[in-house]
PDB file of C-alpha atoms and ligand atoms in Angstrom:
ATOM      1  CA  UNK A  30      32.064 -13.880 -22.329  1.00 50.00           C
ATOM      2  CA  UNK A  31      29.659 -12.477 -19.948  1.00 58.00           C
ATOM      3  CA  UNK A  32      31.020  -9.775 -17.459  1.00 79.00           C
ATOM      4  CA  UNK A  33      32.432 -10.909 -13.653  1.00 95.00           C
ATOM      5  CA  UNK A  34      29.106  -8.954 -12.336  1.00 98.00           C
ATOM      6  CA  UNK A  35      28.193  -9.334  -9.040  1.00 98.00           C
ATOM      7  CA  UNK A  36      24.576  -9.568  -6.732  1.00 98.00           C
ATOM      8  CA  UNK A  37      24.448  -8.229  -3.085  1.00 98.00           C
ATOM      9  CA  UNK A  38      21.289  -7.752  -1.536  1.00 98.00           C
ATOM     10  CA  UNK A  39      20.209  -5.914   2.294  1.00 97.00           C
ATOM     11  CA  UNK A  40      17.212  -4.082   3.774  1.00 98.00           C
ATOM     12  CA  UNK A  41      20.187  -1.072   4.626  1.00 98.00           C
ATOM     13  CA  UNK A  42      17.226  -0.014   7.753  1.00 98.00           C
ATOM     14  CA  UNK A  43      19.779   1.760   7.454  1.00 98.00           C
ATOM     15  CA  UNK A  44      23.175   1.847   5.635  1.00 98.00           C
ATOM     16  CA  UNK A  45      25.515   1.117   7.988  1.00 98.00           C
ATOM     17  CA  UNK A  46      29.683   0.924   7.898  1.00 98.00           C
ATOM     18  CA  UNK A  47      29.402  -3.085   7.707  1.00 98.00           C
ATOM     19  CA  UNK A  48      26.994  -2.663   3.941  1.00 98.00           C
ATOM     20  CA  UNK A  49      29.942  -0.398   2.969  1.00 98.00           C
ATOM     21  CA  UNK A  50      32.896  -2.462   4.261  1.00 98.00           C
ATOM     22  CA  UNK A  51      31.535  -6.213   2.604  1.00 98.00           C
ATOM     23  CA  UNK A  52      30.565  -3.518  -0.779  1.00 98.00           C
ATOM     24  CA  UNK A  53      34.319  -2.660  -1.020  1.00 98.00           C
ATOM     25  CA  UNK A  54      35.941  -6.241  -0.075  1.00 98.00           C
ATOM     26  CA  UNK A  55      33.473  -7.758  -3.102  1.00 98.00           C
ATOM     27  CA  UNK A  56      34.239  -4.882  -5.567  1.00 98.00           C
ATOM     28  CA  UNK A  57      37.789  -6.478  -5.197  1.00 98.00           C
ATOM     29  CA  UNK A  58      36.418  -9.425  -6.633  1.00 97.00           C
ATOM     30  CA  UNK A  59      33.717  -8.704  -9.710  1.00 98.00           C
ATOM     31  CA  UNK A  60      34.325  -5.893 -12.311  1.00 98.00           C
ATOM     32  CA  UNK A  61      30.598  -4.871 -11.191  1.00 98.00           C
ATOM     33  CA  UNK A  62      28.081  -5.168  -8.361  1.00 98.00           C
ATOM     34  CA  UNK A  63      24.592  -4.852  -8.508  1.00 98.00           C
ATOM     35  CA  UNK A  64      23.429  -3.897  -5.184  1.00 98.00           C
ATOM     36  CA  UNK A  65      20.232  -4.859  -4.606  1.00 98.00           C
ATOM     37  CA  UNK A  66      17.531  -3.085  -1.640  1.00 98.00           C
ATOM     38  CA  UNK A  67      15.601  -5.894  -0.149  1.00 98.00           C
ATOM     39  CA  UNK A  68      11.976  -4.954   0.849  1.00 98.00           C
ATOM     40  CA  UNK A  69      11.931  -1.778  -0.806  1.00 98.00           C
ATOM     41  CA  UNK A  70       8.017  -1.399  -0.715  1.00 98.00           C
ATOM     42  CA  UNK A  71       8.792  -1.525   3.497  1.00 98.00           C
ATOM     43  CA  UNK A  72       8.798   1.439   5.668  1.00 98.00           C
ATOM     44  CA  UNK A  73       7.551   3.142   8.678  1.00 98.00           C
ATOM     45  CA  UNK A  74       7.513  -0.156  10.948  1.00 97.00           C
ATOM     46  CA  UNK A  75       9.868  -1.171  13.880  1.00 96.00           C
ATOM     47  CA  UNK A  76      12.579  -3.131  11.682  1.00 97.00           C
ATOM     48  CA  UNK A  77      12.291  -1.493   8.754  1.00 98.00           C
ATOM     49  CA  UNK A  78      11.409   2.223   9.154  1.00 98.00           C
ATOM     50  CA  UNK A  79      13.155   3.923   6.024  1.00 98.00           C
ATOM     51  CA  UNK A  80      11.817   3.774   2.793  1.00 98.00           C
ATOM     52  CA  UNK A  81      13.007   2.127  -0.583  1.00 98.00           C
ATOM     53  CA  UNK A  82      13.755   5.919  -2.181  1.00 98.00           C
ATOM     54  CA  UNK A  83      15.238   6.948   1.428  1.00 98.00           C
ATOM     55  CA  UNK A  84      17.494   3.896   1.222  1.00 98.00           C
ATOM     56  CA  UNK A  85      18.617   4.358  -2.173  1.00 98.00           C
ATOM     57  CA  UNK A  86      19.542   8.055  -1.216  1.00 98.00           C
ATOM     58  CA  UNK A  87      21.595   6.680   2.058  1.00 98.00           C
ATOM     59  CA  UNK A  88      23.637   4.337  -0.237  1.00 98.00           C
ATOM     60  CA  UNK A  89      24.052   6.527  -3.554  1.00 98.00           C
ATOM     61  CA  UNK A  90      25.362   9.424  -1.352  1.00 98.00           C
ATOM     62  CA  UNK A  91      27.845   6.904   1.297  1.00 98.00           C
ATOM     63  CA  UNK A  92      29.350   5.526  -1.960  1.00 98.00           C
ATOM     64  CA  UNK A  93      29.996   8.317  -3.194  1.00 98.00           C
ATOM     65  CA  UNK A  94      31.670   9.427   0.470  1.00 98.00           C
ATOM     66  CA  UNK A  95      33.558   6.469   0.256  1.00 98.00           C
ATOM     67  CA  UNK A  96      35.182   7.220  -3.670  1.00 98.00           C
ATOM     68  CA  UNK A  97      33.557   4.047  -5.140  1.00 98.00           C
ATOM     69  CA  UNK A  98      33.658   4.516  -8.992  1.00 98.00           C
ATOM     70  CA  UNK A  99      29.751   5.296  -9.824  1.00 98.00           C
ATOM     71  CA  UNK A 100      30.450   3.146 -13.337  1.00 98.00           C
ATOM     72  CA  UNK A 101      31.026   0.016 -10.867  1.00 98.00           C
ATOM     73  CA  UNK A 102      27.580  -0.490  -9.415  1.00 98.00           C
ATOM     74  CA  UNK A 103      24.120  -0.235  -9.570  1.00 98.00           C
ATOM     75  CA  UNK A 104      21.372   0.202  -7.191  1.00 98.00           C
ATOM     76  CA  UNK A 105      18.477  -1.915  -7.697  1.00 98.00           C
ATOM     77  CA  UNK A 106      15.570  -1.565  -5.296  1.00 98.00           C
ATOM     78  CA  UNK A 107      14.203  -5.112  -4.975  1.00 98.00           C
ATOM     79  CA  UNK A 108      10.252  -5.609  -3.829  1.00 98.00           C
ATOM     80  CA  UNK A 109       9.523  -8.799  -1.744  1.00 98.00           C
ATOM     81  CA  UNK A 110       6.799 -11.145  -2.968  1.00 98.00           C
ATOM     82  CA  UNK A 111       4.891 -13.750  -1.569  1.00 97.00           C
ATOM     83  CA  UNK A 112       6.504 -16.798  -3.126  1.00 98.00           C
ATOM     84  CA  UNK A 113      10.197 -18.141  -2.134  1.00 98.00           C
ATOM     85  CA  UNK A 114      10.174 -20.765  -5.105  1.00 98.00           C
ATOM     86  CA  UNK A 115       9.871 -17.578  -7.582  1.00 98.00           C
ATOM     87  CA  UNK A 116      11.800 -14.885  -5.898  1.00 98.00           C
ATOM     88  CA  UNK A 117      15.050 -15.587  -8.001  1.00 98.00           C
ATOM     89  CA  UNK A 118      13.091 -15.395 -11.169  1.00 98.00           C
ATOM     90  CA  UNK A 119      11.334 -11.854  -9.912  1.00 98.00           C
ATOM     91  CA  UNK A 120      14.948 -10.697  -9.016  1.00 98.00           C
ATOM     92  CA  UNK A 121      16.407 -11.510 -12.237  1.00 98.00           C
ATOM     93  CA  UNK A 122      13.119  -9.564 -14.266  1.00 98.00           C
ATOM     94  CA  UNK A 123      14.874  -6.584 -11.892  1.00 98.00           C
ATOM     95  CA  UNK A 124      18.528  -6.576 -12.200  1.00 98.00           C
ATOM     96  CA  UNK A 125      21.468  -6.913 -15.187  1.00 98.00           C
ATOM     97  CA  UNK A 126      22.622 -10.206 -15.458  1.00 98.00           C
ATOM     98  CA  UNK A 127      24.960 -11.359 -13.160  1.00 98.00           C
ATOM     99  CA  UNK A 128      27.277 -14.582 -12.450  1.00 96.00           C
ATOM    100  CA  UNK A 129      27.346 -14.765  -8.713  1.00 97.00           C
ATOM    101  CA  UNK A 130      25.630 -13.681  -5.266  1.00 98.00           C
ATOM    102  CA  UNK A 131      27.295 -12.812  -2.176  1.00 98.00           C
ATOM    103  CA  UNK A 132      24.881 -13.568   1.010  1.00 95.00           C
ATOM    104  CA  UNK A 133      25.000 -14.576   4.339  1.00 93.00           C
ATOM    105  CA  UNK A 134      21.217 -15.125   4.594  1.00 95.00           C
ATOM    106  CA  UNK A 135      20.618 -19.186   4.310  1.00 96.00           C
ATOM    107  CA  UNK A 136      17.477 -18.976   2.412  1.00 97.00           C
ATOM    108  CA  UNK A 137      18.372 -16.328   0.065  1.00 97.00           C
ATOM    109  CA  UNK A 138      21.846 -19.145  -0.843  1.00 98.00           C
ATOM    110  CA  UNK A 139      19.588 -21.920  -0.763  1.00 98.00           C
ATOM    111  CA  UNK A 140      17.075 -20.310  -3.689  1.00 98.00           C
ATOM    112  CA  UNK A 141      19.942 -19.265  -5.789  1.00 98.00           C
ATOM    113  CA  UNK A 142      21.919 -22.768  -5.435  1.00 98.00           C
ATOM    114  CA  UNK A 143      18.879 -24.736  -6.020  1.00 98.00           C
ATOM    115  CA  UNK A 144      18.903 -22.330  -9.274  1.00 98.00           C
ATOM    116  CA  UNK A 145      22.699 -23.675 -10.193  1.00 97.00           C
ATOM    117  CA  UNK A 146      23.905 -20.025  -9.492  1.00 97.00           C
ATOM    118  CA  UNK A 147      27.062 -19.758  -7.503  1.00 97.00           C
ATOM    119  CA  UNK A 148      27.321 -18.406  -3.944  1.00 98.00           C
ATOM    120  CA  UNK A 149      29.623 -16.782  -1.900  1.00 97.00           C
ATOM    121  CA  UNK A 150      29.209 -16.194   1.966  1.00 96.00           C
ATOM    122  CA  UNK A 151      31.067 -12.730   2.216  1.00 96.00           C
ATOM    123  CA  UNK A 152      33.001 -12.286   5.439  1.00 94.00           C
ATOM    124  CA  UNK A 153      30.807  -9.553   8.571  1.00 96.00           C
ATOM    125  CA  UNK A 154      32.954  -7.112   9.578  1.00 97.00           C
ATOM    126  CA  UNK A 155      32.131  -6.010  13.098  1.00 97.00           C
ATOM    127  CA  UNK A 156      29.425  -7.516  13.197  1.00 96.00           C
ATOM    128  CA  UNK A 157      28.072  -7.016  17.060  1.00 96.00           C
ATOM    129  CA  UNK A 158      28.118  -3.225  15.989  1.00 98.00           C
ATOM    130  CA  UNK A 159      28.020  -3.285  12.822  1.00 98.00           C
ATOM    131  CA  UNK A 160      24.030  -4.355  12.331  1.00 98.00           C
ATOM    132  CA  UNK A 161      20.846  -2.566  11.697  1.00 98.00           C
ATOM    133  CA  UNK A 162      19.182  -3.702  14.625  1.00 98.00           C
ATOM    134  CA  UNK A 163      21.759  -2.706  16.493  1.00 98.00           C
ATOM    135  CA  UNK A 164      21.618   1.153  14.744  1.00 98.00           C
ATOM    136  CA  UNK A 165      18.007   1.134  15.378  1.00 98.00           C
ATOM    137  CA  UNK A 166      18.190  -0.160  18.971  1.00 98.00           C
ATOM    138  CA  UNK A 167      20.700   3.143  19.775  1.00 98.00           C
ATOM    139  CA  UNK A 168      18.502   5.376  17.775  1.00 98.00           C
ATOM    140  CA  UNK A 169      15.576   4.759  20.173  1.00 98.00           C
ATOM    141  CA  UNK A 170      18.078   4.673  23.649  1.00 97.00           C
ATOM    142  CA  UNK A 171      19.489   7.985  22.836  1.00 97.00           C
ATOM    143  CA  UNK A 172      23.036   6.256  22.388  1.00 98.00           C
ATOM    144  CA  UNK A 173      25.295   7.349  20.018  1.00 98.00           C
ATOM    145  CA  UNK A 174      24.269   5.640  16.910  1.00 98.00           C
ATOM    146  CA  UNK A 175      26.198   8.032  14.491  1.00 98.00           C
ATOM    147  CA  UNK A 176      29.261   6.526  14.769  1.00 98.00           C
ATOM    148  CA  UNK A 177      28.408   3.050  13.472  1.00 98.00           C
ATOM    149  CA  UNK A 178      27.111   4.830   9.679  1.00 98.00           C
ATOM    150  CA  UNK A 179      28.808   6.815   7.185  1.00 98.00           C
ATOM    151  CA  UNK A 180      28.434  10.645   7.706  1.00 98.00           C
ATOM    152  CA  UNK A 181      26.412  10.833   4.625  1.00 98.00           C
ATOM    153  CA  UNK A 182      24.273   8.478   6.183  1.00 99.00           C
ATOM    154  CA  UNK A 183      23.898  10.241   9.077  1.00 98.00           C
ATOM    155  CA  UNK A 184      22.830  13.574   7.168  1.00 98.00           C
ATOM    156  CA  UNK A 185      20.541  11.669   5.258  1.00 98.00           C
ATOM    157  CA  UNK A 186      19.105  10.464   8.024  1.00 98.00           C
ATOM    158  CA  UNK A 187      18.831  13.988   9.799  1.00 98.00           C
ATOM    159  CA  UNK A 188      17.374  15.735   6.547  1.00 98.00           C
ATOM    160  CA  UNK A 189      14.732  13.337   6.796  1.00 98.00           C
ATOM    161  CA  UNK A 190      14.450  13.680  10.833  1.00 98.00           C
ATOM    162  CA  UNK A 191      14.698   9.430  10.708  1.00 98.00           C
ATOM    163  CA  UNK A 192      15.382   9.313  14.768  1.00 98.00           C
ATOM    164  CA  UNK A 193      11.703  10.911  15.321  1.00 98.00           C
ATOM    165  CA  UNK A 194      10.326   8.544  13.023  1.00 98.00           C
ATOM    166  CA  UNK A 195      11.334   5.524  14.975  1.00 98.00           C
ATOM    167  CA  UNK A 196      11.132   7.106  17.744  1.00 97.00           C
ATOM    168  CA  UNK A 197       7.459   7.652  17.484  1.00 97.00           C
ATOM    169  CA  UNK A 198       6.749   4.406  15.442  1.00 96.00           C
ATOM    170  CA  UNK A 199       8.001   2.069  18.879  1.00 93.00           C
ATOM    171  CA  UNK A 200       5.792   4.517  21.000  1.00 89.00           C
ATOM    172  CA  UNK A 201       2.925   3.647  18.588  1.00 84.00           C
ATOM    173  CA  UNK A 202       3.926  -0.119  18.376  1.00 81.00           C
ATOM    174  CA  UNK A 203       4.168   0.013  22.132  1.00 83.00           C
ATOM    175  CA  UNK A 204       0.891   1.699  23.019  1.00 83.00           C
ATOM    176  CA  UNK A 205      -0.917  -0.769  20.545  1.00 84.00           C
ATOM    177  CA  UNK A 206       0.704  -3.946  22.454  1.00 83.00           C
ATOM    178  CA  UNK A 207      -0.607  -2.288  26.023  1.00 84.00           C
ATOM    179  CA  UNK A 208      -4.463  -2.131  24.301  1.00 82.00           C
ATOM    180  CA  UNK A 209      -4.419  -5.434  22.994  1.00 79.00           C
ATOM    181  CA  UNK A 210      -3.539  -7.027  26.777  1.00 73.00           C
TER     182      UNK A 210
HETATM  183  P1  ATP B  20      19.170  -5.892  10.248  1.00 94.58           P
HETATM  184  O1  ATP B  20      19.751  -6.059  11.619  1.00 94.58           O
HETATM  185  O2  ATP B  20      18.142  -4.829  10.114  1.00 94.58           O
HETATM  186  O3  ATP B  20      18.745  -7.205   9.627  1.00 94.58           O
HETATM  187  P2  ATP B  20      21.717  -6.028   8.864  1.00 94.58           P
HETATM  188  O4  ATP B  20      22.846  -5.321   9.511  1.00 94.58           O
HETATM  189  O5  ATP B  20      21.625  -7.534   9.029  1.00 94.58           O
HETATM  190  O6  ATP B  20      20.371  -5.323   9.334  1.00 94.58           O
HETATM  191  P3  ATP B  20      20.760  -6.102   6.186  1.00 94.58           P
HETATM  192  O7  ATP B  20      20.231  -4.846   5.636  1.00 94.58           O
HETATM  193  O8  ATP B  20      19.833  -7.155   6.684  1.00 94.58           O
HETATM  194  O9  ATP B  20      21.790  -5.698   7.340  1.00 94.58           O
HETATM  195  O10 ATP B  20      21.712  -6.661   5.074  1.00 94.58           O
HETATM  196  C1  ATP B  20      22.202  -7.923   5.180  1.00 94.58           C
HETATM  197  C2  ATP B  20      23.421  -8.098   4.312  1.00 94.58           C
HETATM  198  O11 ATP B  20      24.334  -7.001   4.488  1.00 94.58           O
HETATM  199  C3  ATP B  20      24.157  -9.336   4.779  1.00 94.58           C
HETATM  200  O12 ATP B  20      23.739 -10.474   4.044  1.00 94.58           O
HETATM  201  C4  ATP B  20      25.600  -8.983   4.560  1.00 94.58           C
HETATM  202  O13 ATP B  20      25.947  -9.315   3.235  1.00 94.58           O
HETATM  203  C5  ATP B  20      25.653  -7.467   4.694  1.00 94.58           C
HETATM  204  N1  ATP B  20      26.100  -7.042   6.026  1.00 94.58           N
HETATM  205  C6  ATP B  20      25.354  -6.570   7.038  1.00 94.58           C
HETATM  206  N2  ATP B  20      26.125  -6.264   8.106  1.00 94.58           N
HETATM  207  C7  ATP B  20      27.387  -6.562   7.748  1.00 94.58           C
HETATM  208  C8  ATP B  20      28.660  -6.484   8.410  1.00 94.58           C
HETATM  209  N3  ATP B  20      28.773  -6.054   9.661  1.00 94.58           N
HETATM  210  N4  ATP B  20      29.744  -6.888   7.718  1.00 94.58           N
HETATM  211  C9  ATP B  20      29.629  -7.333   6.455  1.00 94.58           C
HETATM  212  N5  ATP B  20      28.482  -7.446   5.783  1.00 94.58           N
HETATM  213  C10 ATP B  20      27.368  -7.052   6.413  1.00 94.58           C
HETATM  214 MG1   MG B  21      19.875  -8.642   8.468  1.00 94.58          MG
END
């Protein structure tokens, strides 16, 4: 019989306590989870400023913070591509096989249903902190954004001086807007 292996997929722009929360409460429920990085060819832009390696070095190191058993999961960075009506196929070519996906995004259900897989809508933990937008929207306001992430996260993010980044891509994004009026 196959394995009870799991599918969970998220930008993480960046890892944030609500990833590792909804990661814990489905380990409870599949012997595996293949954790998928959405967009991982993305970076240096507004909503999704981190890389896919960046990403995968924020989650490997806040699972590890958080005692999850390495032999339980595996990170999977997952490129986008252009078509919806073959993005389950590309994702399968990417990951082991699994029996279920856990998502809250409607399209990314409606794809896999329409592909007879089964989906579960995971529960959000926190969710009016517990975002990405909201981490990147503190990062740029000088408010304190550390406490919504995993420490590791947070060192990750300072090794790679992440804050400065964004900082400087909104100033960029916001000049450009101001020329274009
Ligand atoms: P952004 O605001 O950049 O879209 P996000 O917080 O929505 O970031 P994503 O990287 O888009 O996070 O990942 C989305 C997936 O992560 C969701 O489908 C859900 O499974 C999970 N997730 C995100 N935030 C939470 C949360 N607070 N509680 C539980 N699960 C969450
Ligand atoms: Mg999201």
């Amino acid at each position: 019989m196959d394995e009870n292996r799991g599918l969970l997929i998220g930008r993480m722009q960046p890892v944030h306590n609500g990833h590792i929360s909804v990661i814990q409460e489905t380990l409870k429920e599949v012997d595996e989870l293949i954790i998928g990085i959405g967009s991982a060819e993305k970076s240096h832009t507004d909503s999704n400023p981190f890389t896919g390696g960046e990403r995968i070095l924020m989650l490997t190191k806040a699972l590890r913070e958080h005692k999850i058993d390495p032999s339980r999961y595996y990170i999977i960075p997952l490129e986008d591509i252009a078509c919806n009506s073959l993005w389950v196929g590309h994702v399968k070519m990417l990951t082991p096989p699994f029996c279920r996906v856990y998502s809250g995004n409607s399209l990314v259900q409606q794809l896999f249903e329409e592909d007879n897989m089964k989906v579960v809508q995971p529960p959000l933990f926190n969710r009016t902190i517990y975002s990405g937008t909201e981490v990147r929207r503190r990062m740029l306001n000088n408010e304190n954004w550390e406490e919504l992430l995993p420490k590791s996260v947070v060192n990750v993010i300072k090794e790679i001086k992440g804050v400065e980044r964004i900082r400087k891509l909104h100033k960029k994004e916001v000049s450009e807007l101001v020329r274009k009026k």
